[in-house]
PDB file of C-alpha atoms and ligand atoms in Angstrom:
ATOM      1  CA  UNK A   7     -13.612 -17.776  -8.942  1.00  0.00           C
ATOM      2  CA  UNK A   8     -12.963 -19.508  -5.600  1.00  0.00           C
ATOM      3  CA  UNK A   9     -13.767 -22.893  -7.117  1.00  0.00           C
ATOM      4  CA  UNK A  10     -11.305 -22.203  -9.929  1.00  0.00           C
ATOM      5  CA  UNK A  11      -8.634 -21.470  -7.361  1.00  0.00           C
ATOM      6  CA  UNK A  12      -9.233 -24.772  -5.569  1.00  0.00           C
ATOM      7  CA  UNK A  13      -9.168 -26.718  -8.837  1.00  0.00           C
ATOM      8  CA  UNK A  14      -5.993 -24.995  -9.877  1.00  0.00           C
ATOM      9  CA  UNK A  15      -4.267 -25.749  -6.571  1.00  0.00           C
ATOM     10  CA  UNK A  16      -5.311 -29.409  -6.737  1.00  0.00           C
ATOM     11  CA  UNK A  17      -3.878 -29.632 -10.213  1.00  0.00           C
ATOM     12  CA  UNK A  18      -0.635 -27.915  -9.250  1.00  0.00           C
ATOM     13  CA  UNK A  19       0.499 -28.400  -5.640  1.00  0.00           C
ATOM     14  CA  UNK A  20       2.799 -25.668  -4.332  1.00  0.00           C
ATOM     15  CA  UNK A  21       5.743 -28.036  -3.923  1.00  0.00           C
ATOM     16  CA  UNK A  22       5.470 -29.158  -7.556  1.00  0.00           C
ATOM     17  CA  UNK A  23       5.393 -25.555  -8.696  1.00  0.00           C
ATOM     18  CA  UNK A  24       8.471 -24.693  -6.628  1.00  0.00           C
ATOM     19  CA  UNK A  25      10.357 -27.714  -7.941  1.00  0.00           C
ATOM     20  CA  UNK A  26       9.485 -26.800 -11.502  1.00  0.00           C
ATOM     21  CA  UNK A  27      11.151 -23.505 -10.686  1.00  0.00           C
ATOM     22  CA  UNK A  28      14.287 -25.205  -9.385  1.00  0.00           C
ATOM     23  CA  UNK A  29      13.645 -24.816  -5.664  1.00  0.00           C
ATOM     24  CA  UNK A  30      16.008 -27.169  -3.848  1.00  0.00           C
ATOM     25  CA  UNK A  31      14.699 -28.567  -0.568  1.00  0.00           C
ATOM     26  CA  UNK A  32      15.100 -31.329   1.964  1.00  0.00           C
ATOM     27  CA  UNK A  33      12.498 -33.047   4.119  1.00  0.00           C
ATOM     28  CA  UNK A  34      11.961 -31.413   7.504  1.00  0.00           C
ATOM     29  CA  UNK A  35       9.644 -33.683   9.392  1.00  0.00           C
ATOM     30  CA  UNK A  36       6.281 -35.101   8.363  1.00  0.00           C
ATOM     31  CA  UNK A  37       4.835 -33.376   5.302  1.00  0.00           C
ATOM     32  CA  UNK A  38       7.335 -30.544   5.533  1.00  0.00           C
ATOM     33  CA  UNK A  39      10.184 -29.426   3.319  1.00  0.00           C
ATOM     34  CA  UNK A  40      12.720 -26.701   3.912  1.00  0.00           C
ATOM     35  CA  UNK A  41      15.018 -24.768   1.597  1.00  0.00           C
ATOM     36  CA  UNK A  42      16.405 -21.320   0.831  1.00  0.00           C
ATOM     37  CA  UNK A  43      13.727 -18.673   0.520  1.00  0.00           C
ATOM     38  CA  UNK A  44      13.065 -17.673  -3.098  1.00  0.00           C
ATOM     39  CA  UNK A  45      11.572 -14.395  -1.863  1.00  0.00           C
ATOM     40  CA  UNK A  46      14.480 -12.967   0.053  1.00  0.00           C
ATOM     41  CA  UNK A  47      18.192 -13.413   0.135  1.00  0.00           C
ATOM     42  CA  UNK A  48      19.499 -15.797   2.765  1.00  0.00           C
ATOM     43  CA  UNK A  49      22.272 -18.291   3.339  1.00  0.00           C
ATOM     44  CA  UNK A  50      20.516 -20.621   5.786  1.00  0.00           C
ATOM     45  CA  UNK A  51      17.210 -22.228   4.778  1.00  0.00           C
ATOM     46  CA  UNK A  52      14.155 -20.805   6.514  1.00  0.00           C
ATOM     47  CA  UNK A  53      11.503 -21.343   3.845  1.00  0.00           C
ATOM     48  CA  UNK A  54       9.119 -24.160   4.791  1.00  0.00           C
ATOM     49  CA  UNK A  55       6.519 -25.874   2.653  1.00  0.00           C
ATOM     50  CA  UNK A  56       3.788 -27.870   4.306  1.00  0.00           C
ATOM     51  CA  UNK A  57       2.523 -30.344   1.701  1.00  0.00           C
ATOM     52  CA  UNK A  58      -0.520 -31.377   3.756  1.00  0.00           C
ATOM     53  CA  UNK A  59      -1.833 -27.824   3.983  1.00  0.00           C
ATOM     54  CA  UNK A  60      -0.224 -26.869   0.630  1.00  0.00           C
ATOM     55  CA  UNK A  61       1.198 -23.646   2.049  1.00  0.00           C
ATOM     56  CA  UNK A  62       4.580 -22.045   2.637  1.00  0.00           C
ATOM     57  CA  UNK A  63       6.034 -19.946   5.404  1.00  0.00           C
ATOM     58  CA  UNK A  64       9.396 -18.184   5.603  1.00  0.00           C
ATOM     59  CA  UNK A  65      10.816 -17.507   9.053  1.00  0.00           C
ATOM     60  CA  UNK A  66      13.285 -15.078   7.496  1.00  0.00           C
ATOM     61  CA  UNK A  67      11.013 -12.600   5.731  1.00  0.00           C
ATOM     62  CA  UNK A  68       7.753 -13.578   7.405  1.00  0.00           C
ATOM     63  CA  UNK A  69       5.932 -14.193   4.121  1.00  0.00           C
ATOM     64  CA  UNK A  70       3.533 -17.065   3.869  1.00  0.00           C
ATOM     65  CA  UNK A  71       0.489 -18.388   2.073  1.00  0.00           C
ATOM     66  CA  UNK A  72      -0.599 -20.622  -0.756  1.00  0.00           C
ATOM     67  CA  UNK A  73       0.523 -21.091  -4.344  1.00  0.00           C
ATOM     68  CA  UNK A  74      -1.285 -17.993  -5.618  1.00  0.00           C
ATOM     69  CA  UNK A  75       0.228 -15.880  -2.856  1.00  0.00           C
ATOM     70  CA  UNK A  76       3.664 -17.211  -3.735  1.00  0.00           C
ATOM     71  CA  UNK A  77       3.252 -16.341  -7.407  1.00  0.00           C
ATOM     72  CA  UNK A  78       2.015 -12.870  -6.463  1.00  0.00           C
ATOM     73  CA  UNK A  79       5.089 -12.248  -4.326  1.00  0.00           C
ATOM     74  CA  UNK A  80       7.725 -13.864  -6.488  1.00  0.00           C
ATOM     75  CA  UNK A  81       6.554 -12.438  -9.791  1.00  0.00           C
ATOM     76  CA  UNK A  82       5.076  -9.212  -8.448  1.00  0.00           C
ATOM     77  CA  UNK A  83       1.708  -9.851  -9.967  1.00  0.00           C
ATOM     78  CA  UNK A  84      -1.787  -9.091  -8.766  1.00  0.00           C
ATOM     79  CA  UNK A  85      -4.046 -11.903  -7.574  1.00  0.00           C
ATOM     80  CA  UNK A  86      -5.843 -12.001 -10.918  1.00  0.00           C
ATOM     81  CA  UNK A  87      -2.624 -11.893 -12.939  1.00  0.00           C
ATOM     82  CA  UNK A  88      -1.222 -14.742 -10.848  1.00  0.00           C
ATOM     83  CA  UNK A  89      -4.287 -16.876 -11.536  1.00  0.00           C
ATOM     84  CA  UNK A  90      -4.005 -16.068 -15.216  1.00  0.00           C
ATOM     85  CA  UNK A  91      -0.378 -17.067 -15.473  1.00  0.00           C
ATOM     86  CA  UNK A  92      -1.041 -20.381 -13.657  1.00  0.00           C
ATOM     87  CA  UNK A  93      -3.987 -21.169 -15.887  1.00  0.00           C
ATOM     88  CA  UNK A  94      -3.028 -23.741 -18.545  1.00  0.00           C
ATOM     89  CA  UNK A  95      -5.562 -22.127 -20.870  1.00  0.00           C
ATOM     90  CA  UNK A  96      -3.439 -18.998 -20.959  1.00  0.00           C
ATOM     91  CA  UNK A  97      -0.333 -19.983 -22.806  1.00  0.00           C
ATOM     92  CA  UNK A  98       2.764 -17.881 -22.155  1.00  0.00           C
ATOM     93  CA  UNK A  99       2.512 -16.950 -25.823  1.00  0.00           C
ATOM     94  CA  UNK A 100      -0.419 -14.702 -24.998  1.00  0.00           C
ATOM     95  CA  UNK A 101       1.477 -12.718 -22.414  1.00  0.00           C
ATOM     96  CA  UNK A 102       4.379 -10.524 -23.561  1.00  0.00           C
ATOM     97  CA  UNK A 103       4.327  -8.731 -20.172  1.00  0.00           C
ATOM     98  CA  UNK A 104       5.009 -11.996 -18.358  1.00  0.00           C
ATOM     99  CA  UNK A 105       7.979 -12.871 -20.539  1.00  0.00           C
ATOM    100  CA  UNK A 106       9.832  -9.689 -19.663  1.00  0.00           C
ATOM    101  CA  UNK A 107       9.020 -10.253 -15.966  1.00  0.00           C
ATOM    102  CA  UNK A 108      10.442 -13.757 -16.317  1.00  0.00           C
ATOM    103  CA  UNK A 109      13.577 -12.459 -17.983  1.00  0.00           C
ATOM    104  CA  UNK A 110      14.080  -9.882 -15.237  1.00  0.00           C
ATOM    105  CA  UNK A 111      13.569 -12.540 -12.554  1.00  0.00           C
ATOM    106  CA  UNK A 112      16.117 -14.769 -14.262  1.00  0.00           C
ATOM    107  CA  UNK A 113      18.637 -11.918 -14.434  1.00  0.00           C
ATOM    108  CA  UNK A 114      18.089 -11.170 -10.736  1.00  0.00           C
ATOM    109  CA  UNK A 115      18.973 -14.765  -9.877  1.00  0.00           C
ATOM    110  CA  UNK A 116      22.127 -14.582 -11.973  1.00  0.00           C
ATOM    111  CA  UNK A 117      23.523 -11.611 -10.060  1.00  0.00           C
ATOM    112  CA  UNK A 118      24.559 -13.733  -7.074  1.00  0.00           C
ATOM    113  CA  UNK A 119      26.034 -16.429  -9.257  1.00  0.00           C
ATOM    114  CA  UNK A 120      28.413 -14.191 -11.171  1.00  0.00           C
ATOM    115  CA  UNK A 121      31.071 -12.527  -9.029  1.00  0.00           C
ATOM    116  CA  UNK A 122      32.086 -10.302 -11.956  1.00  0.00           C
ATOM    117  CA  UNK A 123      28.662  -8.652 -11.787  1.00  0.00           C
ATOM    118  CA  UNK A 124      28.909  -7.795  -8.086  1.00  0.00           C
ATOM    119  CA  UNK A 125      32.471  -6.694  -8.676  1.00  0.00           C
ATOM    120  CA  UNK A 126      31.253  -4.272 -11.323  1.00  0.00           C
ATOM    121  CA  UNK A 127      28.517  -2.899  -9.045  1.00  0.00           C
ATOM    122  CA  UNK A 128      31.092  -2.367  -6.294  1.00  0.00           C
ATOM    123  CA  UNK A 129      33.354  -0.582  -8.755  1.00  0.00           C
ATOM    124  CA  UNK A 130      30.477   1.741  -9.554  1.00  0.00           C
ATOM    125  CA  UNK A 131      30.156   2.450  -5.850  1.00  0.00           C
ATOM    126  CA  UNK A 132      27.069   0.343  -5.294  1.00  0.00           C
ATOM    127  CA  UNK A 133      27.274  -2.142  -2.439  1.00  0.00           C
ATOM    128  CA  UNK A 134      24.103  -1.870  -0.377  1.00  0.00           C
ATOM    129  CA  UNK A 135      22.444  -5.270  -0.821  1.00  0.00           C
ATOM    130  CA  UNK A 136      19.030  -4.066   0.293  1.00  0.00           C
ATOM    131  CA  UNK A 137      19.076  -1.300  -2.297  1.00  0.00           C
ATOM    132  CA  UNK A 138      20.305  -3.660  -5.029  1.00  0.00           C
ATOM    133  CA  UNK A 139      17.334  -5.898  -4.213  1.00  0.00           C
ATOM    134  CA  UNK A 140      14.930  -2.980  -4.046  1.00  0.00           C
ATOM    135  CA  UNK A 141      15.995  -1.783  -7.489  1.00  0.00           C
ATOM    136  CA  UNK A 142      15.722  -5.413  -8.710  1.00  0.00           C
ATOM    137  CA  UNK A 143      19.136  -5.190 -10.300  1.00  0.00           C
ATOM    138  CA  UNK A 144      20.139  -8.305 -12.208  1.00  0.00           C
ATOM    139  CA  UNK A 145      22.864  -9.623 -14.419  1.00  0.00           C
ATOM    140  CA  UNK A 146      22.655 -11.003 -17.947  1.00  0.00           C
ATOM    141  CA  UNK A 147      25.609 -13.340 -18.409  1.00  0.00           C
ATOM    142  CA  UNK A 148      24.509 -14.018 -21.989  1.00  0.00           C
ATOM    143  CA  UNK A 149      23.914 -17.382 -23.566  1.00  0.00           C
ATOM    144  CA  UNK A 150      21.481 -18.812 -21.007  1.00  0.00           C
ATOM    145  CA  UNK A 151      18.254 -16.786 -21.149  1.00  0.00           C
ATOM    146  CA  UNK A 152      16.928 -18.402 -24.297  1.00  0.00           C
ATOM    147  CA  UNK A 153      17.180 -21.909 -22.871  1.00  0.00           C
ATOM    148  CA  UNK A 154      15.624 -20.798 -19.578  1.00  0.00           C
ATOM    149  CA  UNK A 155      12.600 -19.143 -21.181  1.00  0.00           C
ATOM    150  CA  UNK A 156      11.954 -21.733 -23.871  1.00  0.00           C
ATOM    151  CA  UNK A 157      11.969 -24.365 -21.098  1.00  0.00           C
ATOM    152  CA  UNK A 158       9.106 -22.388 -19.553  1.00  0.00           C
ATOM    153  CA  UNK A 159       7.126 -22.659 -22.758  1.00  0.00           C
ATOM    154  CA  UNK A 160       7.827 -19.296 -24.376  1.00  0.00           C
ATOM    155  CA  UNK A 161       8.206 -19.577 -28.100  1.00  0.00           C
ATOM    156  CA  UNK A 162      11.340 -18.594 -29.908  1.00  0.00           C
ATOM    157  CA  UNK A 163       9.245 -16.231 -31.989  1.00  0.00           C
ATOM    158  CA  UNK A 164       7.874 -14.348 -28.957  1.00  0.00           C
ATOM    159  CA  UNK A 165      11.348 -14.071 -27.454  1.00  0.00           C
ATOM    160  CA  UNK A 166      12.642 -12.566 -30.650  1.00  0.00           C
ATOM    161  CA  UNK A 167       9.737 -10.170 -31.019  1.00  0.00           C
ATOM    162  CA  UNK A 168      10.185  -9.029 -27.414  1.00  0.00           C
ATOM    163  CA  UNK A 169      13.784  -8.118 -28.199  1.00  0.00           C
ATOM    164  CA  UNK A 170      15.173 -10.510 -25.578  1.00  0.00           C
ATOM    165  CA  UNK A 171      16.820 -12.449 -28.379  1.00  0.00           C
ATOM    166  CA  UNK A 172      18.678 -11.084 -31.397  1.00  0.00           C
ATOM    167  CA  UNK A 173      17.545 -11.808 -34.929  1.00  0.00           C
ATOM    168  CA  UNK A 174      20.061 -14.631 -35.000  1.00  0.00           C
ATOM    169  CA  UNK A 175      18.518 -16.121 -31.851  1.00  0.00           C
ATOM    170  CA  UNK A 176      21.165 -15.367 -29.247  1.00  0.00           C
ATOM    171  CA  UNK A 177      20.540 -13.442 -26.018  1.00  0.00           C
ATOM    172  CA  UNK A 178      20.345  -9.707 -26.689  1.00  0.00           C
ATOM    173  CA  UNK A 179      21.902  -8.860 -23.329  1.00  0.00           C
ATOM    174  CA  UNK A 180      25.381 -10.217 -22.918  1.00  0.00           C
ATOM    175  CA  UNK A 181      27.501  -9.429 -19.838  1.00  0.00           C
ATOM    176  CA  UNK A 182      25.247  -6.598 -18.787  1.00  0.00           C
ATOM    177  CA  UNK A 183      23.969  -5.317 -15.484  1.00  0.00           C
ATOM    178  CA  UNK A 184      20.204  -5.107 -15.904  1.00  0.00           C
ATOM    179  CA  UNK A 185      17.774  -2.647 -14.345  1.00  0.00           C
ATOM    180  CA  UNK A 186      14.066  -3.331 -14.950  1.00  0.00           C
ATOM    181  CA  UNK A 187      12.155  -0.162 -15.784  1.00  0.00           C
ATOM    182  CA  UNK A 188       8.701  -0.235 -14.267  1.00  0.00           C
ATOM    183  CA  UNK A 189       5.647   1.783 -14.963  1.00  0.00           C
ATOM    184  CA  UNK A 190       3.158   1.090 -12.193  1.00  0.00           C
ATOM    185  CA  UNK A 191       3.180  -2.678 -11.702  1.00  0.00           C
ATOM    186  CA  UNK A 192       4.614  -3.618 -15.052  1.00  0.00           C
ATOM    187  CA  UNK A 193       8.112  -3.744 -16.419  1.00  0.00           C
ATOM    188  CA  UNK A 194       8.036  -1.713 -19.629  1.00  0.00           C
ATOM    189  CA  UNK A 195      11.670  -2.109 -20.547  1.00  0.00           C
ATOM    190  CA  UNK A 196      15.052  -3.371 -19.418  1.00  0.00           C
ATOM    191  CA  UNK A 197      18.136  -1.207 -19.254  1.00  0.00           C
ATOM    192  CA  UNK A 198      21.402  -3.050 -19.744  1.00  0.00           C
ATOM    193  CA  UNK A 199      24.810  -1.629 -18.826  1.00  0.00           C
ATOM    194  CA  UNK A 200      27.776  -3.486 -20.254  1.00  0.00           C
ATOM    195  CA  UNK A 201      30.411  -4.527 -17.747  1.00  0.00           C
ATOM    196  CA  UNK A 202      32.831  -5.121 -20.598  1.00  0.00           C
ATOM    197  CA  UNK A 203      33.886  -3.438 -23.790  1.00  0.00           C
ATOM    198  CA  UNK A 204      30.528  -3.642 -25.594  1.00  0.00           C
ATOM    199  CA  UNK A 205      28.485  -0.529 -26.363  1.00  0.00           C
ATOM    200  CA  UNK A 206      27.754   0.813 -22.895  1.00  0.00           C
ATOM    201  CA  UNK A 207      23.978   1.242 -22.892  1.00  0.00           C
ATOM    202  CA  UNK A 208      21.166  -0.816 -24.298  1.00  0.00           C
ATOM    203  CA  UNK A 209      17.412  -0.937 -23.966  1.00  0.00           C
ATOM    204  CA  UNK A 210      14.898  -3.429 -25.253  1.00  0.00           C
ATOM    205  CA  UNK A 211      12.848  -2.144 -28.182  1.00  0.00           C
ATOM    206  CA  UNK A 212      10.013   0.185 -27.209  1.00  0.00           C
ATOM    207  CA  UNK A 213       9.508   2.984 -24.718  1.00  0.00           C
ATOM    208  CA  UNK A 214      11.830   3.648 -21.799  1.00  0.00           C
ATOM    209  CA  UNK A 215       8.709   4.606 -19.845  1.00  0.00           C
ATOM    210  CA  UNK A 216       8.396   7.590 -17.530  1.00  0.00           C
ATOM    211  CA  UNK A 217      10.910   8.887 -15.006  1.00  0.00           C
ATOM    212  CA  UNK A 218      12.552   6.151 -12.972  1.00  0.00           C
ATOM    213  CA  UNK A 219      10.701   5.285  -9.744  1.00  0.00           C
ATOM    214  CA  UNK A 220       8.573   8.397 -10.172  1.00  0.00           C
ATOM    215  CA  UNK A 221       5.904   7.162  -7.740  1.00  0.00           C
ATOM    216  CA  UNK A 222       8.399   7.556  -4.921  1.00  0.00           C
ATOM    217  CA  UNK A 223       9.081  11.237  -5.543  1.00  0.00           C
ATOM    218  CA  UNK A 224       6.040  12.636  -7.305  1.00  0.00           C
ATOM    219  CA  UNK A 225       4.845  14.305  -4.091  1.00  0.00           C
ATOM    220  CA  UNK A 226       8.218  15.857  -3.271  1.00  0.00           C
ATOM    221  CA  UNK A 227       8.422  19.629  -3.568  1.00  0.00           C
ATOM    222  CA  UNK A 228      12.110  19.321  -4.454  1.00  0.00           C
ATOM    223  CA  UNK A 229      13.337  16.655  -6.837  1.00  0.00           C
ATOM    224  CA  UNK A 230      16.882  15.859  -7.967  1.00  0.00           C
ATOM    225  CA  UNK A 231      16.972  14.669 -11.585  1.00  0.00           C
ATOM    226  CA  UNK A 232      19.983  12.667 -12.779  1.00  0.00           C
ATOM    227  CA  UNK A 233      20.674  11.201 -16.207  1.00  0.00           C
ATOM    228  CA  UNK A 234      21.988   7.743 -15.303  1.00  0.00           C
ATOM    229  CA  UNK A 235      20.778   4.850 -13.180  1.00  0.00           C
ATOM    230  CA  UNK A 236      24.130   4.531 -11.426  1.00  0.00           C
ATOM    231  CA  UNK A 237      23.875   8.205 -10.475  1.00  0.00           C
ATOM    232  CA  UNK A 238      20.428   7.419  -9.114  1.00  0.00           C
ATOM    233  CA  UNK A 239      21.605   4.342  -7.226  1.00  0.00           C
ATOM    234  CA  UNK A 240      24.543   5.985  -5.435  1.00  0.00           C
ATOM    235  CA  UNK A 241      22.443   8.983  -4.407  1.00  0.00           C
ATOM    236  CA  UNK A 242      19.786   6.664  -2.980  1.00  0.00           C
ATOM    237  CA  UNK A 243      22.512   4.719  -1.230  1.00  0.00           C
ATOM    238  CA  UNK A 244      23.825   7.750   0.633  1.00  0.00           C
ATOM    239  CA  UNK A 245      20.356   8.751   1.722  1.00  0.00           C
ATOM    240  CA  UNK A 246      18.903  11.089  -0.899  1.00  0.00           C
ATOM    241  CA  UNK A 247      15.319   9.928  -1.360  1.00  0.00           C
ATOM    242  CA  UNK A 248      14.022  12.685  -3.611  1.00  0.00           C
ATOM    243  CA  UNK A 249      15.921  11.457  -6.678  1.00  0.00           C
ATOM    244  CA  UNK A 250      14.666  10.359 -10.056  1.00  0.00           C
ATOM    245  CA  UNK A 251      16.341   9.530 -13.352  1.00  0.00           C
ATOM    246  CA  UNK A 252      15.572  10.287 -16.999  1.00  0.00           C
ATOM    247  CA  UNK A 253      17.885   7.615 -18.517  1.00  0.00           C
ATOM    248  CA  UNK A 254      19.679  10.047 -20.750  1.00  0.00           C
ATOM    249  CA  UNK A 255      19.643  13.811 -21.081  1.00  0.00           C
ATOM    250  CA  UNK A 256      16.746  13.807 -23.516  1.00  0.00           C
ATOM    251  CA  UNK A 257      13.397  13.577 -21.691  1.00  0.00           C
ATOM    252  CA  UNK A 258      10.520  11.924 -23.508  1.00  0.00           C
ATOM    253  CA  UNK A 259       7.057  13.495 -23.434  1.00  0.00           C
ATOM    254  CA  UNK A 260       5.884  11.425 -20.447  1.00  0.00           C
ATOM    255  CA  UNK A 261       8.935  12.318 -18.389  1.00  0.00           C
ATOM    256  CA  UNK A 262       8.639  16.021 -19.153  1.00  0.00           C
ATOM    257  CA  UNK A 263       4.945  15.994 -18.271  1.00  0.00           C
ATOM    258  CA  UNK A 264       5.662  14.248 -14.964  1.00  0.00           C
ATOM    259  CA  UNK A 265       8.062  16.977 -13.874  1.00  0.00           C
ATOM    260  CA  UNK A 266       5.406  19.568 -14.733  1.00  0.00           C
ATOM    261  CA  UNK A 267       2.549  17.805 -12.884  1.00  0.00           C
ATOM    262  CA  UNK A 268       2.704  20.161  -9.939  1.00  0.00           C
ATOM    263  CA  UNK A 269       4.781  23.117  -8.863  1.00  0.00           C
ATOM    264  CA  UNK A 270       8.141  22.014  -7.551  1.00  0.00           C
ATOM    265  CA  UNK A 271      11.822  22.754  -7.710  1.00  0.00           C
ATOM    266  CA  UNK A 272      13.849  20.472  -9.940  1.00  0.00           C
ATOM    267  CA  UNK A 273      17.586  20.153  -9.332  1.00  0.00           C
ATOM    268  CA  UNK A 274      19.331  18.990 -12.494  1.00  0.00           C
ATOM    269  CA  UNK A 275      22.436  17.010 -11.617  1.00  0.00           C
ATOM    270  CA  UNK A 276      23.655  16.073 -15.102  1.00  0.00           C
ATOM    271  CA  UNK A 277      27.206  15.187 -16.095  1.00  0.00           C
ATOM    272  CA  UNK A 278      29.771  17.947 -16.070  1.00  0.00           C
ATOM    273  CA  UNK A 279      31.727  16.575 -18.989  1.00  0.00           C
ATOM    274  CA  UNK A 280      34.475  18.003 -21.141  1.00  0.00           C
ATOM    275  CA  UNK A 281      32.336  18.518 -24.244  1.00  0.00           C
ATOM    276  CA  UNK A 282      29.649  20.223 -22.107  1.00  0.00           C
ATOM    277  CA  UNK A 283      26.881  18.063 -23.632  1.00  0.00           C
ATOM    278  CA  UNK A 284      25.423  17.287 -20.190  1.00  0.00           C
ATOM    279  CA  UNK A 285      25.348  20.927 -19.170  1.00  0.00           C
ATOM    280  CA  UNK A 286      24.013  22.084 -22.535  1.00  0.00           C
ATOM    281  CA  UNK A 287      21.176  19.582 -22.184  1.00  0.00           C
ATOM    282  CA  UNK A 288      20.576  20.825 -18.623  1.00  0.00           C
ATOM    283  CA  UNK A 289      20.402  24.450 -19.792  1.00  0.00           C
ATOM    284  CA  UNK A 290      17.878  23.596 -22.500  1.00  0.00           C
ATOM    285  CA  UNK A 291      15.774  21.540 -20.151  1.00  0.00           C
ATOM    286  CA  UNK A 292      15.884  24.278 -17.513  1.00  0.00           C
ATOM    287  CA  UNK A 293      14.580  26.692 -20.113  1.00  0.00           C
ATOM    288  CA  UNK A 294      11.714  24.408 -21.195  1.00  0.00           C
ATOM    289  CA  UNK A 295      10.725  23.621 -17.602  1.00  0.00           C
ATOM    290  CA  UNK A 296      10.944  27.282 -16.645  1.00  0.00           C
ATOM    291  CA  UNK A 297       8.465  28.073 -19.421  1.00  0.00           C
ATOM    292  CA  UNK A 298       6.033  25.677 -17.688  1.00  0.00           C
ATOM    293  CA  UNK A 299       6.439  27.482 -14.361  1.00  0.00           C
ATOM    294  CA  UNK A 300       8.761  24.899 -12.809  1.00  0.00           C
ATOM    295  CA  UNK A 301      11.630  26.255 -10.732  1.00  0.00           C
ATOM    296  CA  UNK A 302      14.918  24.760 -11.902  1.00  0.00           C
ATOM    297  CA  UNK A 303      18.402  24.768 -10.405  1.00  0.00           C
ATOM    298  CA  UNK A 304      21.506  23.345 -12.075  1.00  0.00           C
ATOM    299  CA  UNK A 305      23.781  21.452  -9.714  1.00  0.00           C
ATOM    300  CA  UNK A 306      27.392  22.012 -10.711  1.00  0.00           C
ATOM    301  CA  UNK A 307      29.602  19.107  -9.729  1.00  0.00           C
ATOM    302  CA  UNK A 308      33.389  19.372  -9.934  1.00  0.00           C
ATOM    303  CA  UNK A 309      34.655  19.321 -13.514  1.00  0.00           C
ATOM    304  CA  UNK A 310      34.610  15.932 -15.223  1.00  0.00           C
ATOM    305  CA  UNK A 311      32.158  14.396 -12.771  1.00  0.00           C
ATOM    306  CA  UNK A 312      28.693  12.940 -12.730  1.00  0.00           C
ATOM    307  CA  UNK A 313      27.031  12.039  -9.418  1.00  0.00           C
ATOM    308  CA  UNK A 314      28.219   8.452  -9.754  1.00  0.00           C
ATOM    309  CA  UNK A 315      31.892   9.240 -10.293  1.00  0.00           C
ATOM    310  CA  UNK A 316      31.709  11.903  -7.581  1.00  0.00           C
ATOM    311  CA  UNK A 317      30.751   9.297  -4.968  1.00  0.00           C
ATOM    312  CA  UNK A 318      33.013   6.582  -6.387  1.00  0.00           C
ATOM    313  CA  UNK A 319      35.956   8.936  -5.977  1.00  0.00           C
ATOM    314  CA  UNK A 320      35.267   9.628  -2.350  1.00  0.00           C
ATOM    315  CA  UNK A 321      32.565  12.304  -2.419  1.00  0.00           C
ATOM    316  CA  UNK A 322      30.099  12.222   0.451  1.00  0.00           C
ATOM    317  CA  UNK A 323      26.473  13.162   1.034  1.00  0.00           C
ATOM    318  CA  UNK A 324      27.304  16.370   2.915  1.00  0.00           C
ATOM    319  CA  UNK A 325      29.488  17.630   0.083  1.00  0.00           C
ATOM    320  CA  UNK A 326      26.883  16.708  -2.515  1.00  0.00           C
ATOM    321  CA  UNK A 327      24.251  18.511  -0.452  1.00  0.00           C
ATOM    322  CA  UNK A 328      26.425  21.625  -0.494  1.00  0.00           C
ATOM    323  CA  UNK A 329      26.456  21.481  -4.328  1.00  0.00           C
ATOM    324  CA  UNK A 330      22.672  21.181  -4.293  1.00  0.00           C
ATOM    325  CA  UNK A 331      22.393  24.198  -2.030  1.00  0.00           C
ATOM    326  CA  UNK A 332      24.758  26.173  -4.261  1.00  0.00           C
ATOM    327  CA  UNK A 333      22.881  25.198  -7.418  1.00  0.00           C
ATOM    328  CA  UNK A 334      22.439  27.872 -10.074  1.00  0.00           C
ATOM    329  CA  UNK A 335      19.015  29.156 -11.049  1.00  0.00           C
TER     330      UNK A 335
HETATM  331 ZN1   ZN B1074      11.905 -15.323   3.008  1.00  0.00          ZN
END
């Protein structure tokens, strides 16, 4: 294994890899280059590559290491996965997991380049940059993903099968905010929210996975369950950490099982909408969870609100907490 790593690094120096991935740099002394850090957001370059030692170091985020380390960090892969994706023997064709990671990474980069996307996030009450990064939120402008991924060697056929492209070959996500949905280390799906007039919600084909960011809350004795990712995001932003999201009012089998894993109290904070569909779904879910011995409370927000709109229209954490405390059994 260690010999393979050395061979691989000789074949593909770190600087070459970075340049292939559009890293812009300028010389900074003998055998050093400096540019903006691809691993964290910054406006002044603090990412250094030493071509003699073939390593990088970022003075901003403190990350450093060799090519493999960089791939691990930038693509969120394990050591072995990073080796595999740098290995010319493994064509991208063989790796449908990698293609969705690549798409998500591309969408993340687009977020900063499209003011309309940040504008939309702000409109939805989301402005904490650290949280936006943590949730890996991206933006699909539409019309540029296909070119980006085919340039990396992914075949048109794979892109179509993955659902990233339509049957007619254009980008499936067009002017959409994108949230990657992870299960463990892997992205299992992408959720796209239209910022325009298109149908509001879209997923890639396949499962939506388990509850959103379940690992973070699975040990909590009290969990707040919301139906939308923007509900989730604003609650996280104001400091609620015991939140998860089912991406719709209908829980799939995995999501239901997760809530029932251990005894806990689940607070359902679904939409309080005019046609009562959110609250009807909450009542049914409360009943099913109750039958499994899970304590359930229904959080009643003011009429016409979901958690997202509540915060967008000036609600605060203290007030929301009072709704949680007043929740109905
Ligand atoms: Zn950095």
